Short mmCIF file of C-alpha atoms in Angstrom, two decimals:
data_model
loop_
_atom_site.label_atom_id
_atom_site.label_comp_id
_atom_site.label_asym_id
_atom_site.label_seq_id
_atom_site.Cartn_x
_atom_site.Cartn_y
_atom_site.Cartn_z
CA UNK A 1 0.16 0.36 -0.11
CA UNK A 2 2.79 2.42 0.76
CA UNK A 3 4.37 1.86 -2.22
CA UNK A 4 1.47 2.46 -4.08
CA UNK A 5 1.03 5.83 -2.40
CA UNK A 6 4.60 6.99 -3.51
CA UNK A 7 3.90 5.78 -7.16
CA UNK A 8 0.48 7.67 -7.08
CA UNK A 9 2.13 10.69 -5.83
CA UNK A 10 0.61 11.26 -2.64
CA UNK A 11 3.58 10.40 -0.14
CA UNK A 12 2.55 10.75 3.58
CA UNK A 13 6.16 12.35 4.40
CA UNK A 14 9.12 13.86 2.71
CA UNK A 15 10.54 11.05 0.06
CA UNK A 16 14.11 11.10 -1.36
CA UNK A 17 14.98 9.79 -4.60
CA UNK A 18 13.53 9.70 -8.47
CA UNK A 19 10.91 8.08 -10.29
CA UNK A 20 11.64 7.72 -13.66
CA UNK A 21 9.28 6.82 -16.78
CA UNK A 22 10.81 6.15 -20.29
CA UNK A 23 14.27 7.78 -18.95
CA UNK A 24 12.31 10.91 -18.12
CA UNK A 25 12.68 12.20 -14.53
CA UNK A 26 9.01 12.66 -13.32
CA UNK A 27 9.15 13.02 -9.74
CA UNK A 28 11.98 14.01 -7.06
CA UNK A 29 15.64 15.69 -7.64
CA UNK A 30 15.90 17.66 -10.97
CA UNK A 31 12.18 16.74 -12.04
CA UNK A 32 11.12 18.98 -14.85
CA UNK A 33 7.86 20.53 -14.22
CA UNK A 34 6.36 19.65 -17.75
CA UNK A 35 7.59 15.99 -16.54
CA UNK A 36 6.07 16.57 -13.11
CA UNK A 37 2.73 17.30 -14.60
CA UNK A 38 2.74 14.57 -17.56
CA UNK A 39 3.05 12.07 -15.02
CA UNK A 40 0.47 13.16 -12.33
CA UNK A 41 -1.80 12.98 -15.12
CA UNK A 42 -1.06 9.26 -16.09
CA UNK A 43 -1.41 8.02 -12.66
CA UNK A 44 -4.99 8.09 -10.79
CA UNK A 45 -4.67 6.56 -7.20
CA UNK A 46 -7.91 5.04 -5.07
CA UNK A 47 -6.99 5.53 -1.57
CA UNK A 48 -7.43 3.25 1.58
CA UNK A 49 -9.96 5.11 3.17
CA UNK A 50 -13.51 6.89 1.86
CA UNK A 51 -13.05 10.75 2.45
CA UNK A 52 -16.12 12.26 1.08
CA UNK A 53 -18.10 15.53 1.36
CA UNK A 54 -20.82 13.78 3.35
CA UNK A 55 -23.73 16.09 1.82
CA UNK A 56 -22.79 15.87 -1.41
CA UNK A 57 -25.13 13.01 -3.63
CA UNK A 58 -23.13 10.19 -4.97
CA UNK A 59 -23.61 12.10 -8.27
CA UNK A 60 -22.50 15.45 -7.27
CA UNK A 61 -19.23 13.30 -5.95
CA UNK A 62 -18.22 12.14 -9.65
CA UNK A 63 -19.53 15.28 -11.08
CA UNK A 64 -17.45 17.45 -8.80
CA UNK A 65 -14.01 14.60 -9.18
CA UNK A 66 -14.55 15.22 -12.79
CA UNK A 67 -14.86 19.11 -12.85
CA UNK A 68 -11.61 18.98 -10.80
CA UNK A 69 -9.54 16.91 -13.66
CA UNK A 70 -11.06 19.03 -16.10
CA UNK A 71 -11.33 22.73 -15.17
CA UNK A 72 -14.51 24.17 -16.92
CA UNK A 73 -16.07 20.55 -17.69
CA UNK A 74 -19.58 22.26 -18.49
CA UNK A 75 -17.83 23.06 -21.43
CA UNK A 76 -16.10 19.41 -21.45
CA UNK A 77 -18.28 17.70 -24.02
CA UNK A 78 -17.96 14.17 -22.54
CA UNK A 79 -18.29 14.97 -19.13
CA UNK A 80 -21.72 13.77 -18.33
CA UNK A 81 -21.11 10.33 -20.37
CA UNK A 82 -17.73 9.88 -18.33
CA UNK A 83 -19.63 10.47 -14.74
CA UNK A 84 -23.20 8.33 -16.02
CA UNK A 85 -20.57 5.97 -17.48
CA UNK A 86 -19.08 5.61 -14.01
CA UNK A 87 -22.30 5.37 -12.20
CA UNK A 88 -23.58 2.82 -14.28
CA UNK A 89 -20.82 0.19 -14.37
CA UNK A 90 -20.22 0.88 -10.57
CA UNK A 91 -23.69 0.20 -9.70
CA UNK A 92 -24.81 3.52 -8.43
CA UNK A 93 -27.06 4.97 -10.19
CA UNK A 94 -30.07 3.91 -8.42
CA UNK A 95 -28.16 5.97 -5.10
CA UNK A 96 -27.04 8.78 -7.49
CA UNK A 97 -29.35 11.46 -5.74
CA UNK A 98 -28.54 9.98 -2.27
CA UNK A 99 -25.97 11.73 0.38
CA UNK A 100 -23.06 10.21 0.55
CA UNK A 101 -22.95 10.13 3.91
CA UNK A 102 -20.59 9.52 7.28
CA UNK A 103 -20.92 8.02 10.65
CA UNK A 104 -23.03 10.81 11.78
CA UNK A 105 -25.36 11.76 8.49
CA UNK A 106 -27.00 8.91 7.19
CA UNK A 107 -26.15 8.06 3.28
CA UNK A 108 -25.47 4.90 0.89
CA UNK A 109 -24.09 2.01 2.68
CA UNK A 110 -20.42 1.46 3.21
CA UNK A 111 -20.06 -1.16 0.33
CA UNK A 112 -21.59 1.55 -2.00
CA UNK A 113 -19.48 4.69 -0.54
CA UNK A 114 -16.42 2.58 -1.46
CA UNK A 115 -17.44 2.43 -5.06
CA UNK A 116 -17.85 5.99 -4.79
CA UNK A 117 -14.07 6.18 -3.71
CA UNK A 118 -13.40 3.86 -6.67
CA UNK A 119 -15.85 6.28 -8.95
CA UNK A 120 -14.43 9.52 -8.46
CA UNK A 121 -11.11 7.79 -10.46
CA UNK A 122 -13.00 6.38 -12.99
CA UNK A 123 -14.74 10.00 -14.22
CA UNK A 124 -11.97 10.25 -16.26
CA UNK A 125 -9.38 8.40 -18.14
CA UNK A 126 -5.74 7.48 -17.10
CA UNK A 127 -3.09 4.89 -18.35
CA UNK A 128 -2.66 4.01 -15.06
CA UNK A 129 -5.25 3.02 -11.68
CA UNK A 130 -3.83 2.18 -8.56
CA UNK A 131 -5.50 0.59 -5.36
CA UNK A 132 -4.21 1.31 -2.05
CA UNK A 133 -6.26 -2.00 0.05
CA UNK A 134 -9.43 -1.35 -2.17
CA UNK A 135 -10.79 -4.30 0.52
CA UNK A 136 -10.34 -2.06 3.71
CA UNK A 137 -13.54 -2.57 5.63
CA UNK A 138 -15.46 -4.69 2.96
CA UNK A 139 -16.28 -8.27 3.00
CA UNK A 140 -15.23 -10.73 0.36
CA UNK A 141 -18.55 -10.68 -1.47
CA UNK A 142 -18.10 -7.08 -1.93
CA UNK A 143 -14.29 -6.90 -2.89
CA UNK A 144 -14.75 -9.79 -5.48
CA UNK A 145 -17.56 -7.69 -6.73
CA UNK A 146 -15.57 -4.31 -6.66
CA UNK A 147 -12.42 -6.72 -8.75
CA UNK A 148 -15.14 -7.47 -10.96
CA UNK A 149 -15.59 -4.37 -12.10
CA UNK A 150 -11.94 -3.15 -11.92
CA UNK A 151 -11.09 -6.26 -14.31
CA UNK A 152 -13.92 -5.42 -16.95
CA UNK A 153 -13.20 -1.85 -17.00
CA UNK A 154 -9.55 -2.20 -17.03
CA UNK A 155 -10.28 -4.30 -20.54
CA UNK A 156 -12.47 -1.96 -22.02
CA UNK A 157 -10.67 1.41 -21.55
CA UNK A 158 -7.12 -0.57 -21.97
CA UNK A 159 -5.68 0.68 -18.71
CA UNK A 160 -3.83 -1.24 -16.15
CA UNK A 161 -5.17 -1.75 -12.78
CA UNK A 162 -2.22 -1.75 -9.96
CA UNK A 163 -4.15 -3.42 -7.00
CA UNK A 164 -2.54 -3.91 -3.45
CA UNK A 165 -4.88 -6.29 -1.23
CA UNK A 166 -3.83 -7.91 1.55
CA UNK A 167 -5.02 -11.89 2.21
CA UNK A 168 -7.39 -12.16 -0.51
CA UNK A 169 -9.96 -14.51 -1.30
CA UNK A 170 -9.46 -17.35 -3.78
CA UNK A 171 -12.36 -15.60 -5.96
CA UNK A 172 -10.55 -12.68 -5.73
CA UNK A 173 -6.95 -13.80 -6.50
CA UNK A 174 -8.32 -15.00 -9.33
CA UNK A 175 -9.43 -11.94 -10.94
CA UNK A 176 -5.81 -10.95 -11.39
CA UNK A 177 -3.91 -11.52 -14.77
CA UNK A 178 -0.56 -11.02 -12.87
CA UNK A 179 0.94 -10.89 -9.38
CA UNK A 180 3.17 -9.75 -7.25
CA UNK A 181 3.95 -11.77 -4.26
CA UNK A 182 5.79 -10.23 -1.15
CA UNK A 183 7.15 -11.91 1.64
CA UNK A 184 9.23 -11.40 4.82
CA UNK A 185 10.24 -8.04 4.88
CA UNK A 186 8.10 -6.77 2.06
CA UNK A 187 10.51 -8.88 -0.53
CA UNK A 188 9.39 -9.43 -3.97
CA UNK A 189 9.48 -13.55 -3.99
CA UNK A 190 7.00 -13.51 -7.07
CA UNK A 191 6.09 -11.55 -9.85
CA UNK A 192 4.39 -12.84 -13.35
CA UNK A 193 1.03 -14.68 -14.51
CA UNK A 194 -1.40 -15.74 -11.83
CA UNK A 195 -2.05 -18.98 -13.64
CA UNK A 196 2.05 -19.79 -13.08
CA UNK A 197 2.26 -18.88 -9.56
CA UNK A 198 1.76 -22.21 -7.82
CA UNK A 199 3.71 -24.20 -10.08
CA UNK A 200 6.38 -21.51 -9.55
CA UNK A 201 6.60 -22.48 -5.87
CA UNK A 202 6.23 -26.39 -6.13
CA UNK A 203 9.33 -26.26 -8.56
CA UNK A 204 11.25 -24.77 -5.71
CA UNK A 205 10.48 -27.73 -3.32
CA UNK A 206 6.99 -26.45 -1.96
CA UNK A 207 3.86 -28.63 -1.71
CA UNK A 208 0.57 -27.68 -2.08
CA UNK A 209 -1.98 -30.15 -0.52
CA UNK A 210 -4.73 -31.35 -2.01
CA UNK A 211 -7.18 -29.24 0.37
CA UNK A 212 -5.69 -26.28 0.26
CA UNK A 213 -6.55 -23.71 -3.05
CA UNK A 214 -3.78 -21.44 -4.62
CA UNK A 215 -4.43 -18.34 -2.72
CA UNK A 216 -3.96 -19.98 0.29
CA UNK A 217 -1.30 -21.85 -0.77
CA UNK A 218 0.67 -18.61 -2.13
CA UNK A 219 -0.14 -16.90 1.08
CA UNK A 220 1.14 -19.48 3.17
CA UNK A 221 4.49 -19.67 0.78
CA UNK A 222 4.72 -15.77 1.43
CA UNK A 223 4.71 -16.33 5.51
CA UNK A 224 6.27 -18.07 8.11
CA UNK A 225 4.29 -20.93 7.90
CA UNK A 226 6.08 -21.91 4.48
CA UNK A 227 8.70 -24.13 6.25
CA UNK A 228 5.21 -26.69 6.46
CA UNK A 229 5.06 -27.03 3.22
CA UNK A 230 8.50 -27.65 2.06
CA UNK A 231 9.47 -30.84 1.00
CA UNK A 232 12.35 -30.92 -1.49
CA UNK A 233 11.97 -34.89 -2.44
CA UNK A 234 8.66 -34.11 -3.51
CA UNK A 235 7.02 -36.21 -0.63
CA UNK A 236 3.70 -34.52 1.01
CA UNK A 237 4.19 -31.63 3.68
CA UNK A 238 5.14 -32.70 7.42
#
């Protein structure tokens, strides 16, 4: 999550170093302002928390997001269509005139509020969409539902979606084309097609029990419990 925050150009504290894209310095020391603006307009970041104006309706919230991206959007011909598409795609059309709400003001449900947060970043198109632990506060079914929407919209709009999830369900993992698996200390232990992840670790000597699905196997390999699955001789796990 913290990595996505930094890539999304929203660090919580001062950072040192550079972000380089296609040999252009886009963030950090020696950044050209033109390159900085270009990079910021290429990335949309869905934050982990839902921070909204509680007395804005769902529709007003998405319209405001679009207006911030396109100043003077009343003259931007595709703005209404983009907002309507986001509402329809996220299943929010029936609550577009309902307050977003918060703990004090009654509004949409928690799952719908999470979709509003996602919708804010889909009222305009960018090549890269980042999602920082978007499952926070959601049950498994809601998380999988949002992941299906993200998977569909990424294909339709031809954009790349990079999503960080903490202990995802098997249904959520299956929706990823590629995964980056982090082990102890945040070290990358696998990056590549989701379909080849389990076979990769089995080739390294880890044995997947018959009763364990791929997601749980990968999460176990990435944890301190991996030793219980290691059996280089090909026998059953200890």
